[in-house]
Short mmCIF file of C-alpha atoms (C1' of nucleotides) in Angstrom, two decimals:
data_model
loop_
_atom_site.label_atom_id
_atom_site.label_comp_id
_atom_site.label_asym_id
_atom_site.label_seq_id
_atom_site.Cartn_x
_atom_site.Cartn_y
_atom_site.Cartn_z
CA UNK J 1 -20.12 27.21 -11.05
CA UNK J 2 -18.87 30.60 -12.27
CA UNK J 3 -17.55 33.13 -9.79
CA UNK J 4 -19.26 36.51 -9.75
CA UNK J 5 -18.19 38.48 -12.84
CA UNK J 6 -15.53 41.12 -12.77
CA UNK J 7 -17.07 44.18 -11.15
CA UNK J 8 -15.99 46.66 -13.81
CA UNK J 9 -17.03 44.36 -16.60
CA UNK J 10 -13.57 44.95 -18.02
CA UNK J 11 -12.34 42.27 -20.39
CA UNK J 12 -9.92 39.96 -18.65
CA UNK J 13 -6.91 38.14 -19.97
CA UNK J 14 -8.08 36.04 -22.83
CA UNK J 15 -5.50 33.79 -24.33
CA UNK J 16 -2.56 33.28 -22.08
CA UNK J 17 -0.14 31.52 -24.34
CA UNK J 18 1.97 29.12 -22.33
CA UNK J 19 3.92 31.36 -19.99
CA UNK J 20 7.27 29.85 -20.83
CA UNK J 21 8.28 27.35 -18.16
CA UNK J 22 10.04 24.07 -18.63
CA UNK J 23 7.35 21.98 -17.01
CA UNK J 24 3.83 20.93 -17.67
CA UNK J 25 1.60 18.06 -16.76
CA UNK J 26 2.47 15.89 -19.72
CA UNK J 27 6.20 16.25 -19.20
CA UNK J 28 6.03 15.54 -15.51
CA UNK J 29 3.78 12.55 -15.97
CA UNK J 30 5.93 11.05 -18.69
CA UNK J 31 9.14 11.57 -16.77
CA UNK J 32 7.56 10.00 -13.71
CA UNK J 33 6.32 7.00 -15.63
CA UNK J 34 9.75 6.57 -17.12
CA UNK J 35 11.26 6.51 -13.66
CA UNK J 36 8.74 3.93 -12.55
CA UNK J 37 9.34 1.78 -15.59
CA UNK J 38 13.07 1.73 -15.05
CA UNK J 39 13.29 1.62 -11.28
CA UNK J 40 9.91 0.68 -9.90
CA UNK J 41 7.84 2.72 -7.52
CA UNK J 42 10.58 3.06 -4.95
CA UNK J 43 12.39 5.15 -7.54
CA UNK J 44 9.46 7.53 -7.76
CA UNK J 45 10.38 10.38 -5.47
CA UNK J 46 9.73 14.03 -6.08
CA UNK J 47 13.45 14.67 -6.03
CA UNK J 48 14.07 12.02 -8.64
CA UNK J 49 11.33 13.38 -10.88
CA UNK J 50 12.73 16.87 -10.52
CA UNK J 51 16.22 15.68 -11.25
CA UNK J 52 15.05 13.83 -14.34
CA UNK J 53 13.55 17.07 -15.55
CA UNK J 54 16.57 19.16 -14.64
CA UNK J 55 14.61 21.19 -12.18
CA UNK J 56 14.38 21.65 -8.44
CA UNK J 57 11.84 19.58 -6.48
CA UNK J 58 9.84 22.55 -5.37
CA UNK J 59 9.28 23.60 -8.96
CA UNK J 60 7.03 20.58 -9.41
CA UNK J 61 4.57 22.00 -6.95
CA UNK J 62 3.68 24.78 -9.34
CA UNK J 63 2.09 22.10 -11.49
CA UNK J 64 1.03 19.29 -9.25
CA UNK J 65 -0.62 19.51 -5.87
CA UNK J 66 0.92 16.47 -4.29
CA UNK J 67 2.63 13.22 -5.01
CA UNK J 68 -0.77 11.56 -4.82
CA UNK J 69 -1.96 13.67 -7.70
CA UNK J 70 1.16 12.81 -9.63
CA UNK J 71 0.39 9.15 -9.13
CA UNK J 72 -3.10 9.76 -10.44
CA UNK J 73 -1.59 11.15 -13.61
CA UNK J 74 0.50 8.03 -13.95
CA UNK J 75 -2.53 5.91 -13.31
CA UNK J 76 -4.39 7.57 -16.15
CA UNK J 77 -1.63 6.83 -18.59
CA UNK J 78 -1.31 3.28 -17.38
CA UNK J 79 -5.04 2.75 -17.48
CA UNK J 80 -5.03 3.91 -21.07
CA UNK J 81 -3.07 0.78 -21.92
CA UNK J 82 -5.93 -1.50 -20.93
CA UNK J 83 -7.43 -3.00 -24.03
CA UNK J 84 -11.21 -2.85 -24.04
CA UNK J 85 -11.59 -2.99 -27.80
CA UNK J 86 -12.91 -6.54 -27.82
CA UNK J 87 -16.31 -5.48 -26.54
CA UNK J 88 -17.05 -3.94 -29.91
CA UNK J 89 -16.14 -7.04 -31.83
CA UNK J 90 -16.60 -10.13 -29.71
CA UNK J 91 -19.28 -11.81 -27.66
CA UNK J 92 -19.39 -10.69 -24.06
CA UNK J 93 -17.69 -13.73 -22.61
CA UNK J 94 -14.65 -13.51 -24.81
CA UNK J 95 -14.46 -9.76 -24.58
CA UNK J 96 -14.45 -9.97 -20.79
CA UNK J 97 -11.68 -12.55 -20.84
CA UNK J 98 -9.50 -10.39 -23.05
CA UNK J 99 -10.22 -7.18 -21.23
CA UNK J 100 -9.54 -8.66 -17.82
CA UNK J 101 -6.31 -10.31 -18.90
CA UNK J 102 -5.03 -7.09 -20.40
CA UNK J 103 -6.11 -5.16 -17.32
CA UNK J 104 -4.35 -7.51 -14.96
CA UNK J 105 -1.16 -7.78 -16.97
CA UNK J 106 -0.77 -4.05 -16.89
CA UNK J 107 -1.33 -3.69 -13.18
CA UNK J 108 1.04 -6.45 -12.27
CA UNK J 109 3.73 -3.92 -13.15
CA UNK J 110 1.96 -1.15 -11.28
CA UNK J 111 0.80 -2.82 -8.11
CA UNK J 112 1.47 0.24 -5.93
CA UNK J 113 -1.20 2.09 -7.87
CA UNK J 114 -3.86 -0.42 -6.94
CA UNK J 115 -4.67 0.81 -3.43
CA UNK J 116 -4.89 4.26 -4.97
CA UNK J 117 -7.14 3.42 -7.89
CA UNK J 118 -9.53 1.30 -5.92
CA UNK J 119 -10.40 4.39 -3.96
CA UNK J 120 -10.13 7.01 -6.67
CA UNK J 121 -13.14 8.80 -8.10
CA UNK J 122 -13.35 8.00 -11.75
CA UNK J 123 -14.65 11.44 -12.59
CA UNK J 124 -11.24 12.92 -13.20
CA UNK J 125 -10.30 10.53 -15.95
CA UNK J 126 -12.21 10.70 -19.22
CA UNK J 127 -10.28 7.85 -20.74
CA UNK J 128 -11.11 5.55 -17.87
CA UNK J 129 -14.75 6.51 -18.15
CA UNK J 130 -14.58 5.67 -21.83
CA UNK J 131 -13.32 2.24 -20.93
CA UNK J 132 -16.24 1.71 -18.58
CA UNK J 133 -18.57 2.84 -21.31
CA UNK J 134 -17.27 0.19 -23.66
CA UNK J 135 -17.56 -2.50 -21.03
CA UNK J 136 -21.05 -1.39 -20.03
CA UNK J 137 -22.07 -1.33 -23.67
CA UNK J 138 -20.87 -4.91 -24.00
CA UNK J 139 -23.05 -6.02 -21.13
CA UNK J 140 -26.02 -4.08 -22.46
CA UNK J 141 -25.74 -5.58 -25.92
CA UNK J 142 -25.62 -9.01 -24.35
CA UNK J 143 -29.01 -8.26 -22.89
CA UNK J 144 -28.11 -7.79 -19.26
CA UNK J 145 -30.43 -6.33 -16.75
CA UNK J 146 -29.21 -2.79 -16.20
CA UNK J 147 -28.96 -2.98 -12.45
CA UNK J 148 -26.59 -5.94 -12.61
CA UNK J 149 -24.03 -4.37 -14.88
CA UNK J 150 -22.17 -2.20 -12.38
CA UNK J 151 -21.90 -4.88 -9.71
CA UNK J 152 -20.60 -7.31 -12.32
CA UNK J 153 -17.97 -4.87 -13.55
CA UNK J 154 -16.86 -3.99 -10.05
CA UNK J 155 -16.67 -7.65 -9.10
CA UNK J 156 -14.42 -8.45 -12.04
CA UNK J 157 -12.29 -5.41 -11.31
CA UNK J 158 -11.90 -6.40 -7.69
CA UNK J 159 -10.73 -9.80 -8.80
CA UNK J 160 -8.30 -8.21 -11.24
CA UNK J 161 -6.76 -5.96 -8.63
CA UNK J 162 -6.45 -8.77 -6.14
CA UNK J 163 -4.89 -10.99 -8.75
CA UNK J 164 -2.44 -8.33 -9.79
CA UNK J 165 -1.31 -7.99 -6.19
CA UNK J 166 -1.09 -11.73 -5.89
CA UNK J 167 1.05 -11.98 -8.98
CA UNK J 168 3.77 -9.93 -7.33
CA UNK J 169 4.15 -12.52 -4.59
CA UNK J 170 7.18 -14.79 -4.42
CA UNK J 171 6.73 -18.20 -6.00
CA UNK J 172 7.20 -20.10 -2.78
CA UNK J 173 4.69 -18.00 -0.88
CA UNK J 174 2.75 -21.06 0.23
CA UNK J 175 5.69 -23.07 1.38
CA UNK J 176 4.65 -24.25 4.85
CA UNK J 177 8.28 -24.30 5.97
CA UNK J 178 8.81 -25.51 9.52
CA UNK J 179 5.06 -25.66 10.13
CA UNK J 180 4.53 -28.57 7.80
CA UNK J 181 3.29 -31.89 9.13
CA UNK J 182 -0.13 -31.26 10.57
CA UNK J 183 -1.68 -29.74 7.50
CA UNK J 184 -2.09 -32.76 5.24
CA UNK J 185 -4.91 -31.55 3.00
CA UNK J 186 -3.20 -28.29 2.28
CA UNK J 187 0.14 -29.92 1.61
CA UNK J 188 -1.44 -32.44 -0.68
CA UNK J 189 -3.19 -29.73 -2.64
CA UNK J 190 0.02 -27.76 -2.81
CA UNK J 191 2.01 -30.70 -4.14
CA UNK J 192 -0.64 -31.44 -6.75
CA UNK J 193 -0.69 -27.88 -7.97
CA UNK J 194 3.09 -27.82 -8.15
CA UNK J 195 3.08 -31.04 -10.11
CA UNK J 196 1.14 -29.34 -12.87
CA UNK J 197 4.12 -27.10 -13.52
CA UNK J 198 1.83 -24.10 -13.83
CA UNK J 199 2.71 -20.80 -12.26
CA UNK J 200 0.43 -20.59 -9.25
CA UNK J 201 -0.66 -16.96 -9.66
CA UNK J 202 -1.32 -17.41 -13.34
CA UNK J 203 -3.22 -20.59 -12.68
CA UNK J 204 -5.37 -18.90 -10.06
CA UNK J 205 -6.07 -15.97 -12.31
CA UNK J 206 -7.25 -18.08 -15.21
CA UNK J 207 -9.25 -20.38 -12.96
CA UNK J 208 -10.84 -17.48 -11.12
CA UNK J 209 -11.56 -15.42 -14.17
CA UNK J 210 -13.23 -18.29 -15.98
CA UNK J 211 -15.20 -19.14 -12.88
CA UNK J 212 -16.36 -15.60 -12.29
CA UNK J 213 -17.44 -15.07 -15.85
CA UNK J 214 -19.13 -18.45 -16.03
CA UNK J 215 -20.87 -17.68 -12.79
CA UNK J 216 -21.93 -14.19 -13.76
CA UNK J 217 -23.38 -15.46 -17.01
CA UNK J 218 -25.11 -18.31 -15.25
CA UNK J 219 -26.61 -16.14 -12.53
CA UNK J 220 -27.54 -13.20 -14.73
CA UNK J 221 -31.15 -12.37 -15.36
CA UNK J 222 -31.48 -10.89 -18.78
CA UNK J 223 -33.61 -7.91 -19.59
CA UNK A 1 18.47 -27.91 12.24
CA UNK A 2 20.70 -27.94 15.34
CA UNK A 3 24.01 -26.06 15.31
CA UNK A 4 27.11 -28.13 16.02
CA UNK A 5 27.41 -28.84 19.74
CA UNK A 6 29.68 -26.90 22.05
CA UNK A 7 33.23 -28.07 21.33
CA UNK A 8 34.18 -28.71 24.94
CA UNK A 9 30.91 -30.44 25.63
CA UNK A 10 30.52 -28.08 28.55
CA UNK A 11 26.92 -27.49 29.62
CA UNK A 12 25.70 -24.16 28.39
CA UNK A 13 23.12 -21.82 29.81
CA UNK A 14 19.96 -23.80 30.10
CA UNK A 15 16.89 -21.95 31.11
CA UNK A 16 17.09 -18.26 30.54
CA UNK A 17 14.13 -16.95 32.39
CA UNK A 18 12.74 -13.81 30.73
CA UNK A 19 15.50 -11.28 31.14
CA UNK A 20 13.30 -8.62 32.69
CA UNK A 21 12.40 -5.95 30.15
CA UNK A 22 9.08 -4.21 29.72
CA UNK A 23 8.53 -5.30 26.15
CA UNK A 24 7.88 -8.44 24.24
CA UNK A 25 6.26 -9.43 20.99
CA UNK A 26 2.79 -9.89 22.36
CA UNK A 27 2.76 -6.54 24.12
CA UNK A 28 4.06 -4.66 21.13
CA UNK A 29 1.65 -6.33 18.74
CA UNK A 30 -1.35 -5.71 20.98
CA UNK A 31 -0.47 -2.08 21.56
CA UNK A 32 0.02 -1.60 17.84
CA UNK A 33 -3.29 -3.17 16.98
CA UNK A 34 -4.98 -1.00 19.56
CA UNK A 35 -3.51 2.08 17.94
CA UNK A 36 -4.72 0.93 14.55
CA UNK A 37 -8.18 0.18 15.84
CA UNK A 38 -8.56 3.60 17.36
CA UNK A 39 -6.77 5.77 14.84
CA UNK A 40 -6.32 3.78 11.66
CA UNK A 41 -3.04 2.96 10.00
CA UNK A 42 -1.89 6.54 9.83
CA UNK A 43 -1.74 6.41 13.60
CA UNK A 44 0.63 3.46 13.47
CA UNK A 45 4.06 5.01 13.85
CA UNK A 46 6.95 3.58 15.78
CA UNK A 47 6.89 6.65 18.00
CA UNK A 48 3.24 6.20 18.75
CA UNK A 49 3.69 2.53 19.57
CA UNK A 50 6.59 3.37 21.83
CA UNK A 51 4.64 6.10 23.53
CA UNK A 52 1.71 3.78 24.11
CA UNK A 53 4.09 1.40 25.82
CA UNK A 54 5.83 4.10 27.80
CA UNK A 55 9.12 3.44 26.13
CA UNK A 56 11.42 5.13 23.67
CA UNK A 57 11.08 4.30 19.95
CA UNK A 58 14.50 2.78 19.67
CA UNK A 59 13.65 0.28 22.39
CA UNK A 60 11.25 -1.40 20.02
CA UNK A 61 14.08 -2.39 17.77
CA UNK A 62 15.38 -4.78 20.39
CA UNK A 63 12.30 -6.86 19.68
CA UNK A 64 11.20 -6.17 16.15
CA UNK A 65 13.36 -5.84 13.09
CA UNK A 66 11.34 -3.27 11.25
CA UNK A 67 7.94 -1.72 10.96
CA UNK A 68 7.17 -4.23 8.24
CA UNK A 69 7.70 -7.04 10.67
CA UNK A 70 5.49 -5.29 13.18
CA UNK A 71 2.78 -5.13 10.58
CA UNK A 72 3.19 -8.84 9.98
CA UNK A 73 2.51 -9.43 13.66
CA UNK A 74 -0.63 -7.37 13.37
CA UNK A 75 -1.62 -9.28 10.29
CA UNK A 76 -1.37 -12.57 12.13
CA UNK A 77 -3.65 -11.39 14.87
CA UNK A 78 -6.11 -9.96 12.38
CA UNK A 79 -6.02 -13.09 10.27
CA UNK A 80 -6.88 -15.09 13.34
CA UNK A 81 -10.26 -13.39 13.31
CA UNK A 82 -11.23 -14.95 10.00
CA UNK A 83 -13.85 -17.59 10.60
CA UNK A 84 -13.16 -20.82 8.75
CA UNK A 85 -15.11 -23.03 11.07
CA UNK A 86 -17.93 -23.62 8.60
CA UNK A 87 -15.85 -26.00 6.51
CA UNK A 88 -16.17 -28.60 9.25
CA UNK A 89 -19.91 -28.31 9.46
CA UNK A 90 -21.37 -27.14 6.17
CA UNK A 91 -21.32 -28.10 2.52
CA UNK A 92 -18.51 -26.50 0.55
CA UNK A 93 -20.60 -23.85 -1.14
CA UNK A 94 -22.01 -22.45 2.06
CA UNK A 95 -18.75 -22.76 3.91
CA UNK A 96 -17.00 -20.77 1.20
CA UNK A 97 -19.62 -18.06 1.33
CA UNK A 98 -19.27 -17.68 5.08
CA UNK A 99 -15.51 -17.85 5.10
CA UNK A 100 -15.14 -15.31 2.32
CA UNK A 101 -17.59 -12.88 3.90
CA UNK A 102 -15.84 -13.06 7.23
CA UNK A 103 -12.45 -12.69 5.54
CA UNK A 104 -13.51 -9.63 3.62
CA UNK A 105 -15.27 -7.93 6.49
CA UNK A 106 -12.15 -8.13 8.56
CA UNK A 107 -9.87 -6.75 5.90
CA UNK A 108 -12.12 -3.86 5.07
CA UNK A 109 -10.86 -2.45 8.35
CA UNK A 110 -7.27 -3.39 7.58
CA UNK A 111 -6.88 -2.47 3.95
CA UNK A 112 -3.29 -1.25 4.36
CA UNK A 113 -2.30 -4.78 5.28
CA UNK A 114 -3.50 -6.17 1.98
CA UNK A 115 -0.55 -5.25 -0.21
CA UNK A 116 1.60 -6.74 2.50
CA UNK A 117 -0.24 -10.03 2.91
CA UNK A 118 -0.65 -10.71 -0.74
CA UNK A 119 3.10 -10.91 -0.94
CA UNK A 120 3.88 -12.48 2.39
CA UNK A 121 5.15 -16.04 2.77
CA UNK A 122 2.63 -17.96 4.74
CA UNK A 123 5.30 -20.03 6.43
CA UNK A 124 5.72 -17.69 9.34
CA UNK A 125 2.14 -17.92 10.50
CA UNK A 126 0.92 -21.26 11.86
CA UNK A 127 -2.56 -19.96 12.45
CA UNK A 128 -2.91 -18.84 8.86
CA UNK A 129 -1.68 -22.22 7.69
CA UNK A 130 -4.30 -23.82 9.88
CA UNK A 131 -6.95 -21.77 8.13
CA UNK A 132 -5.72 -22.95 4.75
CA UNK A 133 -5.80 -26.51 6.02
CA UNK A 134 -9.45 -26.20 6.95
CA UNK A 135 -10.32 -24.67 3.61
CA UNK A 136 -8.33 -27.28 1.70
CA UNK A 137 -9.99 -30.03 3.72
CA UNK A 138 -13.36 -28.63 2.72
CA UNK A 139 -12.49 -28.83 -0.95
CA UNK A 140 -11.07 -32.31 -0.57
CA UNK A 141 -14.15 -33.63 1.20
CA UNK A 142 -16.27 -32.18 -1.57
CA UNK A 143 -14.35 -34.41 -3.94
CA UNK A 144 -12.23 -31.87 -5.73
CA UNK A 145 -9.34 -32.75 -7.90
CA UNK A 146 -6.26 -31.98 -5.83
CA UNK A 147 -4.54 -29.83 -8.41
CA UNK A 148 -7.49 -27.45 -8.59
CA UNK A 149 -7.72 -26.69 -4.91
CA UNK A 150 -4.92 -24.17 -4.57
CA UNK A 151 -5.85 -22.16 -7.65
CA UNK A 152 -9.44 -22.02 -6.42
CA UNK A 153 -8.43 -20.82 -2.98
CA UNK A 154 -6.07 -18.21 -4.38
CA UNK A 155 -8.71 -17.01 -6.81
CA UNK A 156 -11.23 -16.48 -4.04
CA UNK A 157 -8.63 -14.77 -1.89
CA UNK A 158 -7.67 -12.44 -4.70
CA UNK A 159 -11.30 -11.49 -5.07
CA UNK A 160 -11.59 -10.95 -1.34
CA UNK A 161 -8.60 -8.64 -1.18
CA UNK A 162 -9.73 -6.67 -4.19
CA UNK A 163 -13.20 -6.36 -2.74
CA UNK A 164 -11.88 -5.22 0.61
CA UNK A 165 -9.92 -2.47 -1.11
CA UNK A 166 -12.96 -1.56 -3.12
CA UNK A 167 -15.09 -1.31 -0.01
CA UNK A 168 -12.95 1.52 1.29
CA UNK A 169 -13.79 3.64 -1.73
CA UNK A 170 -16.10 6.65 -1.46
CA UNK A 171 -19.71 5.98 -2.37
CA UNK A 172 -19.74 8.34 -5.32
CA UNK A 173 -16.61 6.86 -6.83
CA UNK A 174 -18.29 6.25 -10.17
CA UNK A 175 -19.87 9.64 -10.49
CA UNK A 176 -18.91 10.73 -14.00
CA UNK A 177 -18.95 14.37 -12.95
CA UNK A 178 -18.23 16.80 -15.75
CA UNK A 179 -17.48 13.98 -18.17
CA UNK A 180 -21.05 12.79 -18.32
CA UNK A 181 -22.94 12.95 -21.58
CA UNK A 182 -21.14 10.68 -23.99
CA UNK A 183 -21.20 7.57 -21.90
CA UNK A 184 -24.84 6.53 -22.09
CA UNK A 185 -24.52 2.82 -21.36
CA UNK A 186 -22.40 3.39 -18.33
CA UNK A 187 -24.63 6.11 -16.98
CA UNK A 188 -27.70 4.00 -17.52
CA UNK A 189 -26.14 1.10 -15.67
CA UNK A 190 -25.06 3.42 -12.89
CA UNK A 191 -28.53 4.87 -12.47
CA UNK A 192 -30.07 1.41 -12.41
CA UNK A 193 -27.68 0.19 -9.77
CA UNK A 194 -28.34 3.28 -7.67
CA UNK A 195 -32.05 2.77 -8.00
CA UNK A 196 -31.74 -0.56 -6.23
CA UNK A 197 -30.66 1.27 -3.10
CA UNK A 198 -27.93 -1.27 -2.50
CA UNK A 199 -24.49 -0.26 -1.45
CA UNK A 200 -22.39 -0.64 -4.56
CA UNK A 201 -19.39 -2.33 -2.99
CA UNK A 202 -21.55 -4.71 -1.03
CA UNK A 203 -23.59 -5.49 -4.09
CA UNK A 204 -20.47 -6.21 -6.13
CA UNK A 205 -19.04 -8.42 -3.43
CA UNK A 206 -22.12 -10.58 -3.14
CA UNK A 207 -22.59 -10.76 -6.88
CA UNK A 208 -18.95 -11.61 -7.48
CA UNK A 209 -18.66 -14.10 -4.68
CA UNK A 210 -21.75 -16.00 -5.76
CA UNK A 211 -20.56 -15.94 -9.34
CA UNK A 212 -17.09 -17.14 -8.53
CA UNK A 213 -18.29 -19.99 -6.35
CA UNK A 214 -20.98 -20.97 -8.83
CA UNK A 215 -18.40 -20.91 -11.58
CA UNK A 216 -15.79 -22.83 -9.65
CA UNK A 217 -18.29 -25.54 -8.80
CA UNK A 218 -19.53 -25.65 -12.38
CA UNK A 219 -16.06 -25.86 -13.89
CA UNK A 220 -14.56 -28.21 -11.34
CA UNK A 221 -13.62 -31.71 -12.32
CA UNK A 222 -14.09 -33.99 -9.37
CA UNK A 223 -11.67 -36.67 -8.40
"C1'" DA B 1 29.66 -10.02 47.74
"C1'" DT B 2 32.22 -9.07 43.80
"C1'" DT B 3 32.70 -9.80 38.93
"C1'" DA B 4 31.48 -10.73 34.36
"C1'" DC B 5 27.96 -11.17 31.14
"C1'" DT B 6 24.04 -9.80 28.66
"C1'" DA B 7 19.32 -8.39 27.41
"C1'" DA B 8 17.13 -4.32 27.11
"C1'" DA B 9 16.27 0.79 27.31
"C1'" DT B 10 17.95 5.41 26.33
"C1'" DG B 11 18.50 9.62 23.75
"C1'" DA B 12 20.83 11.77 20.39
"C1'" DA B 13 21.70 11.63 15.55
"C1'" DT B 14 20.91 10.34 10.59
"C1'" DG B 15 18.93 10.18 6.30
"C1'" DA B 16 14.84 9.92 3.30
"C1'" DC B 17 10.96 12.06 2.10
"C1'" DG B 18 7.18 15.29 0.96
"C1'" DT B 19 6.06 19.85 1.29
"C1'" DT B 20 6.14 25.12 2.17
"C1'" DC B 21 7.58 29.73 1.41
"C1'" DA B 22 9.82 34.04 0.65
"C1'" DT B 23 12.33 35.55 -3.09
"C1'" DT B 24 14.04 35.87 -7.75
"C1'" DT B 25 13.69 35.23 -12.78
"C1'" DA B 26 11.92 36.04 -17.17
"C1'" DC B 27 8.31 36.40 -20.20
"C1'" DT B 28 4.06 39.07 -21.85
"C1'" DA B 29 0.63 42.63 -22.29
"C1'" DG B 30 -0.66 47.42 -22.19
"C1'" DC S 1 8.96 51.27 -20.23
"C1'" DT S 2 6.12 49.44 -16.69
"C1'" DA S 3 3.30 46.29 -14.43
"C1'" DG S 4 1.80 41.96 -13.80
"C1'" DT S 5 2.40 37.14 -13.38
"C1'" DA S 6 3.58 32.18 -14.12
"C1'" DA S 7 7.22 29.56 -12.91
"C1'" DA S 8 11.78 28.28 -10.78
"C1'" DT S 9 14.88 28.55 -6.87
"C1'" DG S 10 16.99 27.18 -2.60
"C1'" DA S 11 16.67 27.09 1.97
"C1'" DA S 12 14.02 25.62 5.30
"C1'" DC S 13 10.44 22.20 8.06
"C1'" DG S 14 8.27 18.32 9.91
"C1'" DT S 15 7.55 13.54 9.98
"C1'" DC S 16 9.20 9.13 9.75
"C1'" DA S 17 11.93 4.93 10.25
"C1'" DT S 18 16.13 3.47 11.71
"C1'" DT S 19 21.04 3.29 13.87
"C1'" DC S 20 24.37 3.51 17.48
"C1'" DA S 21 27.23 4.40 21.36
"C1'" DT S 22 26.18 4.33 26.00
"C1'" DT S 23 23.79 3.34 30.28
"C1'" DT S 24 20.88 0.42 33.22
"C1'" DA S 25 19.72 -3.56 35.59
"C1'" DG S 26 19.03 -8.03 36.12
"C1'" DT S 27 21.41 -13.03 36.35
"C1'" DA S 28 24.95 -16.57 36.81
"C1'" DA S 29 29.53 -17.92 38.28
"C1'" DT S 30 33.54 -17.43 41.40
#
DNA sequence: ATTACTAAATGAATGACGTTCATTTACTAG
DNA sequence: CTAGTAAATGAACGTCATTCATTTAGTAAT
């Protein structure tokens, strides 16, 4: 992957101490995340990031290629908050429950990243890969057939992302409004769920997560 | 829901035949969907829609409040393509499998709608409500406890949306690239999945869907 | 027919954005 | 002291969605 060597063989710049400059990746990423935390993703504009750093918007482009890339930096930091430690200490089923809950909780606050992540190559993020390694190790130790590990992980992740999106919905999202009347089964189910007093998104997440894990364990062929 | 009657009791305009005009909701929605089908969601701009209709962009705003609303119109049409007919004819498990597969397939081509839908009140769309009615009826006939129906539906939907997003990802999304080497379990799992020759997203969807349905049925308390 | 009313279309303008680029600034190495 | 260079600047650009004053053209009432 190396370019052809310098023709003269002359020694090139070696060290290159940081060339002054107010900005670097870490600073930009942190400032951006701070903006997001305080004002949500609508507050994340290149101008706002620049302003927060006391710099002009165009200056950012010496360090980041695009806003997309900036969001990938944020995603890495956010992803780092997902707790996958349980795989080293707990049986697979419980580790999965903890991991998934932590994963979802974090992305509820970062829903706009989801369409990005779902499509993002994992290669750029060592910490994310490390997470996958821990999860995969958990499955392996539980005796899973190798070829079923990735599909199982991806399935759980898909459910997590969908659930995180769902959790940002308004509470009355299912209110049939003026169209009530000819949908008796649905209305009955709705009333019964409401009567439980549970938050609907939370309820669905727990129900779905338990079901998926139960089902994966039940359907799995061990090695 | 009627406003107070005209004070004088005088008869007001009755009919109101369509007031001429080139545009209406149906036309705009169809033209928009056509644009999306041919050029994806990046091709969906108000200018492009207007151009397709031979009209100026501002004219659209006499009929639609915002681009968001336009996308809701599209969503309704798209949603109408989801096949929930199996609930009337098949046992719950098979009906769910068919419904979910149809649902996902459709939204793979409309991923940008997903963040919108997940958050959208269902009240505005009679056809979508009808779909929920059919699904809810399926659960009811299978003897499910009422309070568990909504969470189960939402859980499956969350998985569907997440899977649809996932399906738009590049094939090599999990390639560890330069960070390979210290993630043996993950790499092993990856290689094994690849060796099956299955498409990873498809594999995950089938695995996850089966697992979730198996798990829901296993965990369900019947009425 | 003339008049009044009104839905609907126009085209110019606005305001966010992300992004580019020629130029300047200021540090570092030889 | 002289290049060389990373990084910052500020003025543009282009793309959008959206607004608004104005015009156009049907319809209903006198």
